[in-house]
Amino acid sequence: MKSDLDRLMRERDLVAFIIGGGEEESPERNYMTHGAHIMGGLILKKVGETGVAVVSPMEIEEMKDSGLECFTFNDVGLAEIALKSGGDPLKTQLDFWKRCLDQFAVPPGRVGIYGVGMLGHYLTFFRALEKELPQYELVGEIRKTLFTEAMATKSPQELERIRVVAQKTAEVMQMAWDYLSSMAEKDGAVVDGDGRNVTIGDVKALINRALLDRGLVDQEGMIFAQGRDAAFPHSRGEADTPLRTGQTIVFDFFPREIGGGYFHDCTRTWSIGYATEEVQRSFQDVSDAFDVAVETFVSGGKAHRLQDAVLDLFESRGHPTGRSHPGTTDGYTHGLGHGVGLRVHEAPGMSHLQKEDILQPGNVITIEPGVYYPDRGYGIRLEDTFYVSEQGELISLSPHPKDLVLPLKGGTA
Amino acid sequence: MKSDLDRLMRERDLVAFIIGGGEEESPERNYMTHGAHIMGGLILKKVGETGVAVVSPMEIEEMKDSGLECFTFNDVGLAEIALKSGGDPLKTQLDFWKRCLDQFAVPPGRVGIYGVGMLGHYLTFFRALEKELPQYELVGEIRKTLFTEAMATKSPQELERIRVVAQKTAEVMQMAWDYLSSMAEKDGAVVDGDGRNVTIGDVKALINRALLDRGLVDQEGMIFAQGRDAAFPHSRGEADTPLRTGQTIVFDFFPREIGGGYFHDCTRTWSIGYATEEVQRSFQDVSDAFDVAVETFVSGGKAHRLQDAVLDLFESRGHPTGRSHPGTTDGYTHGLGHGVGLRVHEAPGMSHLQKEDILQPGNVITIEPGVYYPDRGYGIRLEDTFYVSEQGELISLSPHPKDLVLPLKGGTA
């Protein structure tokens, strides 16, 4: 968590880190500013000290609850820098970073680089910065970074926010279930009281309104995909698709707090009216895989052990997997889960190829086994978000029931 | 526009470009995929050829309308690469890019790098890639890039989408105006029929629902800021602030199509019930500055000329500006406008420090003069989005009236 930053900086021998980037959404920046919106500038933290933010004077009011020491561009003389460079954006940015490093007295050494930005811009910028300031070694990290490590364990305050998102998410899932179950069946299609086909777009519209009423947003685009579409794990579902009975619907739902806040991630698979025998069997396999993963969990243990157990189960039931058939698009084709926070996908990860990550108190993680058969026209996935308590228990945050068959109360129209 | 990409690549002597990045929202990637969502992989285009996308097999269905030749990770052997590298993320990504460059026969030369991603990750990745593949020169660009140039002129299809967003935006602004004008005044506060204070949060909730019903979303967080807050151009306004009469409200509204689509950008300044004399005078200055900017426009002319004319006007009326008082937070403190498209801020830009950009047919740009006086508790800004027609006319896309005083029909409660 955030209080680990200094320890993690020392482990990496960093004298400081800088979060750069422009208008892009930046989870690390949000993490450091408590969600205050800034569209540029930089955040700089020296080891052992409170961080500072240097932002546009237009944004200084937004930063007042950030917990950082805040300065404006004027405090480092940016207007003068820009005049001097004649508006040259590379020169201006170089001078801006140099002044900040100087003014906040960053000693020579290793400076960690984080944040989100335009790749080509920063390719050029970092090359120039390294040349201008040879006393600093710019340090980049891949996958297991200062921030992925810090953010992987949540503080009680973060956990509480995620809990609230989880509870609201469950309410909205229940609304979608109740809405659909109030419908009727006609010639294999789901229809409303006027005999009109109910579409994926109708359900998504209902869900989006319900989210908004609760201060949440579906920023990344929920998956509500039916039949063959459900067999492509990231197919989002076409709005005009009419819902049909006896088809699996993968509903993978990952709303977040409006304004770049915390996510919750939950998946259910529904089959309206009835489910085919094959789907029922595969659903049972996915359900068993989910239980096996939960049973395999040990606080402090390796994350990949849960994936290994799930691979064993699926393979023993005859499903191809990414281990038995690398690159397969049939069967169990993806990793078991991931951390959830200010990104929908965070550390720790649960892949059989990634053997480093451990599961520990403070983690908020998903467990989401699934099987996919595009040629047979179905996909199935079940997912809860869990947290690992201080006592090392794995506790689900996703109370929505895992029923497969969604009965139509309207009967046959 | 998109059809200029080959010309722009040749001007830069690029043999190809690659768009990298992970799960981050990536306007350049959206531009190339027609908005299909992918969470990694890469897009590669050789000069003179249709681009290719290499994506996760989970996402291949999402890409079917992208207009790109689509391949999955399996087509370049990624599962095998990952196994070979033992899950090492740097090695895996290096091998992935190498295979793509090889398989799609990119000749040695300059390769442009675009897209949005994690700065530290790509700092390390590009260093390693340059070492492994000395036959390629990785080319980064700042500000005036291949994509900022291509995206700055819109195709008729893009313009049509922006027009629709603009029209819906105006509908929602009118709803907000009508909602507020149905209220009453009590002791300087705006109250509803039950005598309850109307807050900024109430207005934003109404607006967000109305957007959703129209397929739009306020992804970046609208500004609806009152009084002193309105004097900080990027202060978003606190939800629990009760609205008061006789205070300026800066309502800067930039919704976009849901799913990472096109923006429209429009600002109005409202003063509920009445406006003070000082605010009326300053409002007239802003309104005149707006008109001067429009009158100064010449298709094919330099963009900064409009800013210069607005600076002249404001300075002649006694307002400090960023030219007369660099770094000022009083008066006219920002640039005059910017392009609008898949980013809310695009090229061309209109600053007196940036003298390069020209205005030309196909541009979609804002004109948004404003004055800000934090110590006097008010800010004022007016903004329309315009397009430049093939005939070189500057045509507003923002029909909402620019009235300052929003009268309360409910009278005094």
XYZ file of C-alpha atoms in Angstrom, chain B residues 158-319:
162
model
C -15.926 11.939 -38.849
C -17.496 15.364 -39.188
C -20.949 13.820 -39.355
C -20.349 11.952 -36.088
C -19.098 15.113 -34.397
C -22.141 17.015 -35.688
C -24.451 14.482 -34.048
C -22.567 14.735 -30.754
C -22.768 18.533 -30.997
C -26.506 18.509 -31.523
C -27.122 16.139 -28.608
C -24.823 18.240 -26.439
C -26.905 21.324 -27.192
C -30.092 19.432 -26.250
C -28.602 18.506 -22.898
C -27.380 22.058 -22.234
C -30.879 23.305 -22.935
C -32.302 20.730 -20.489
C -29.931 21.969 -17.795
C -30.925 25.585 -18.508
C -34.660 24.735 -18.427
C -34.253 22.749 -15.212
C -32.509 25.626 -13.473
C -34.893 28.244 -14.777
C -37.850 26.304 -13.309
C -36.433 26.938 -9.815
C -36.992 29.805 -7.366
C -34.771 32.067 -5.287
C -34.693 32.151 -1.507
C -32.197 34.299 0.419
C -29.802 34.273 -2.526
C -29.971 30.479 -2.925
C -31.582 28.531 -5.780
C -34.338 26.306 -4.372
C -36.801 23.798 -5.807
C -40.566 23.611 -5.203
C -40.002 22.099 -1.760
C -37.627 24.885 -0.769
C -34.634 22.541 -0.956
C -31.300 23.956 -2.168
C -30.372 22.940 -5.690
C -26.724 21.819 -5.835
C -24.117 21.423 -8.532
C -24.460 17.676 -7.970
C -28.183 17.833 -8.824
C -27.451 19.509 -12.156
C -24.615 17.126 -12.992
C -26.831 14.105 -12.241
C -29.541 15.414 -14.546
C -26.971 16.053 -17.262
C -25.353 12.641 -16.923
C -28.685 10.845 -17.273
C -29.598 12.917 -20.303
C -26.232 12.108 -21.899
C -26.620 8.389 -21.321
C -30.048 8.420 -22.949
C -28.321 9.870 -26.022
C -25.383 7.446 -26.156
C -22.928 10.011 -24.823
C -20.771 10.064 -21.725
C -19.001 12.739 -19.699
C -15.798 10.741 -19.527
C -13.384 13.543 -18.713
C -15.538 15.213 -16.066
C -17.487 18.338 -17.010
C -16.782 21.687 -15.378
C -19.780 23.219 -13.639
C -18.110 25.619 -11.275
C -19.529 28.618 -9.468
C -18.116 31.859 -8.084
C -14.485 31.661 -7.027
C -14.250 28.054 -8.333
C -15.264 29.350 -11.766
C -12.145 31.511 -11.688
C -9.898 28.408 -11.861
C -10.341 27.321 -15.471
C -10.049 23.577 -14.675
C -11.915 23.434 -11.342
C -14.733 20.977 -11.846
C -17.131 22.201 -9.146
C -17.996 20.380 -5.910
C -21.184 18.295 -6.032
C -22.545 19.514 -2.705
C -22.180 23.227 -3.490
C -25.606 24.914 -3.377
C -26.259 27.134 -6.357
C -26.627 30.847 -5.626
C -28.011 33.756 -7.575
C -25.747 36.460 -8.966
C -22.652 34.198 -9.179
C -21.047 33.193 -12.459
C -21.225 29.526 -13.346
C -18.719 28.303 -15.911
C -20.299 25.276 -17.583
C -17.625 23.675 -19.790
C -19.110 20.582 -21.315
C -17.212 18.049 -23.446
C -19.131 14.811 -23.754
C -18.128 12.084 -26.192
C -19.649 9.052 -27.855
C -19.690 6.110 -25.442
C -16.839 3.689 -26.110
C -13.957 6.049 -26.832
C -15.545 8.015 -29.694
C -15.674 11.641 -30.783
C -15.942 14.650 -28.482
C -17.723 17.956 -28.732
C -16.638 20.884 -26.567
C -18.790 23.851 -25.580
C -18.748 26.360 -22.703
C -21.366 28.765 -21.471
C -21.285 31.138 -18.510
C -24.515 31.575 -16.603
C -25.397 33.890 -13.759
C -28.647 32.817 -12.129
C -31.310 35.470 -11.509
C -29.098 38.460 -12.211
C -25.489 39.377 -12.955
C -23.416 42.025 -11.215
C -22.345 45.044 -13.231
C -18.705 43.977 -13.219
C -19.632 40.528 -14.485
C -21.808 42.056 -17.204
C -18.910 44.243 -18.359
C -16.424 41.354 -18.358
C -18.962 39.118 -20.086
C -19.258 41.705 -22.847
C -15.464 41.707 -23.207
C -15.401 37.899 -23.506
C -18.259 37.989 -25.977
C -16.446 40.632 -28.048
C -13.231 38.577 -27.894
C -15.166 35.590 -29.198
C -16.466 37.660 -32.121
C -13.051 39.115 -32.861
C -11.566 35.623 -33.041
C -14.249 34.493 -35.488
C -13.773 37.632 -37.610
C -9.995 37.169 -37.676
C -10.282 33.629 -39.032
C -8.954 33.017 -42.538
C -8.813 29.510 -43.972
C -5.173 28.642 -44.580
C -4.023 31.325 -42.150
C -1.973 30.909 -39.007
C -3.929 29.830 -35.938
C -2.046 32.130 -33.567
C -3.431 35.203 -35.389
C -6.793 34.583 -33.702
C -5.083 34.411 -30.302
C -3.131 37.593 -31.049
C -6.351 39.451 -31.913
C -8.007 38.270 -28.700
C -4.954 39.261 -26.638
C -5.066 42.727 -28.227
C -8.728 43.083 -27.373
C -8.440 41.926 -23.764
C -5.354 44.041 -23.117
C -7.075 47.106 -24.599
C -9.938 46.541 -22.166
C -7.559 46.387 -19.210
C -7.435 42.634 -18.604
